[in-house]
Coordinates of C-alpha atoms in Angstrom, one line a residue:
M25 CA -124.4 -97.4 39.2
T26 CA -122.0 -95.4 41.4
R27 CA -118.7 -94.5 40.2
P28 CA -115.4 -95.8 41.9
S29 CA -113.8 -93.7 44.6
H30 CA -110.6 -91.7 43.6
S31 CA -107.6 -93.1 45.4
K32 CA -106.6 -89.6 47.0
K33 CA -108.9 -88.3 49.8
E34 CA -108.8 -84.3 48.4
V35 CA -109.6 -85.4 44.9
E36 CA -112.2 -87.3 46.0
Q37 CA -113.9 -84.5 48.1
A38 CA -113.3 -82.2 44.8
L39 CA -115.3 -84.9 42.9
R40 CA -118.3 -84.9 45.1
H41 CA -118.5 -81.0 45.1
A42 CA -118.4 -81.0 41.5
E43 CA -120.8 -83.5 41.6
S44 CA -123.6 -81.5 44.0
Q45 CA -123.1 -78.4 41.7
G46 CA -124.4 -80.9 38.5
W47 CA -120.9 -81.5 37.1
R48 CA -121.1 -85.1 35.7
V49 CA -117.5 -87.6 36.8
E50 CA -117.1 -90.1 34.2
V51 CA -114.4 -92.8 35.2
G52 CA -111.8 -94.3 32.7
G53 CA -109.6 -92.6 29.8
S54 CA -106.4 -93.1 28.1
H55 CA -104.2 -90.9 30.3
C56 CA -106.6 -89.8 33.2
W57 CA -108.8 -91.7 36.0
G58 CA -111.8 -89.6 34.8
K59 CA -113.3 -86.5 33.3
L60 CA -115.5 -83.9 34.7
Y61 CA -118.5 -82.5 32.3
C62 CA -120.2 -79.3 32.6
P63 CA -123.7 -79.4 33.2
Y64 CA -124.2 -76.5 30.9
N65 CA -121.6 -77.3 27.9
D66 CA -122.4 -74.1 26.8
N67 CA -120.8 -72.3 23.7
E68 CA -120.5 -69.0 25.6
C69 CA -119.1 -70.6 29.0
R70 CA -115.6 -69.3 27.9
C71 CA -116.2 -71.0 24.4
G72 CA -116.5 -74.4 26.0
E73 CA -112.8 -74.8 26.8
F74 CA -113.2 -75.5 30.2
C75 CA -116.4 -77.6 30.1
I76 CA -114.3 -80.6 30.4
A77 CA -111.8 -81.4 33.0
S78 CA -109.4 -84.2 33.3
V79 CA -108.9 -85.9 36.3
W80 CA -105.6 -87.4 37.1
S81 CA -105.2 -90.7 39.0
T82 CA -101.8 -89.7 40.6
P83 CA -101.4 -85.4 40.7
K84 CA -98.0 -84.7 41.9
N85 CA -99.7 -82.6 44.9
P86 CA -103.3 -83.7 45.7
G87 CA -104.5 -80.9 47.6
N88 CA -103.4 -78.5 45.0
F89 CA -105.0 -80.5 42.4
A90 CA -108.4 -80.7 44.6
K91 CA -108.4 -76.7 44.5
Q92 CA -107.9 -76.9 40.9
L93 CA -110.8 -78.9 40.2
V94 CA -112.8 -76.7 43.0
R95 CA -111.6 -73.6 40.8
V96 CA -113.1 -75.0 37.7
V97 CA -116.7 -75.7 39.0
N98 CA -116.9 -72.8 40.9
N99 CA -115.6 -70.7 38.5
C100 CA -117.7 -72.0 35.3
T101 CA -119.5 -68.6 33.7
A102 CA -122.3 -70.5 32.7
H103 CA -123.3 -71.3 36.5
R104 CA -122.7 -68.4 37.6
A105 CA -124.5 -66.4 34.8
R106 CA -127.3 -68.5 35.8
E107 CA -126.9 -67.7 39.4
A108 CA -126.9 -64.4 39.5
K109 CA -130.0 -64.1 37.0
G110 CA -131.6 -66.5 39.5
K111 CA -130.6 -64.2 42.5
H112 CA -131.6 -61.0 40.4
V113 CA -135.0 -62.0 40.1
E114 CA -135.7 -62.7 43.6
V115 CA -134.4 -59.2 44.7
E116 CA -136.8 -58.0 41.8
E117 CA -139.8 -59.5 43.5
K118 CA -139.2 -58.3 47.1

């Protein structure tokens, strides 16, 4: 089942980026359009504090909010650690 698109195009692009990185988007909630869930949900990942991000339906500035969502995804410490391990292994094998 596909999820509904976000009404703000910048936010929708950020959500697609998150999904491409393995993050799960769940639509619905009491005060938000939906939530982003980290695929790792690891205790070592900043104590799990940033493993969930709220997606607002009407952010004050959609462009800045989209950048914030992309930053959350790109700065995920568990993803960075796993990515670094993968690159490190590739370097050693050469």
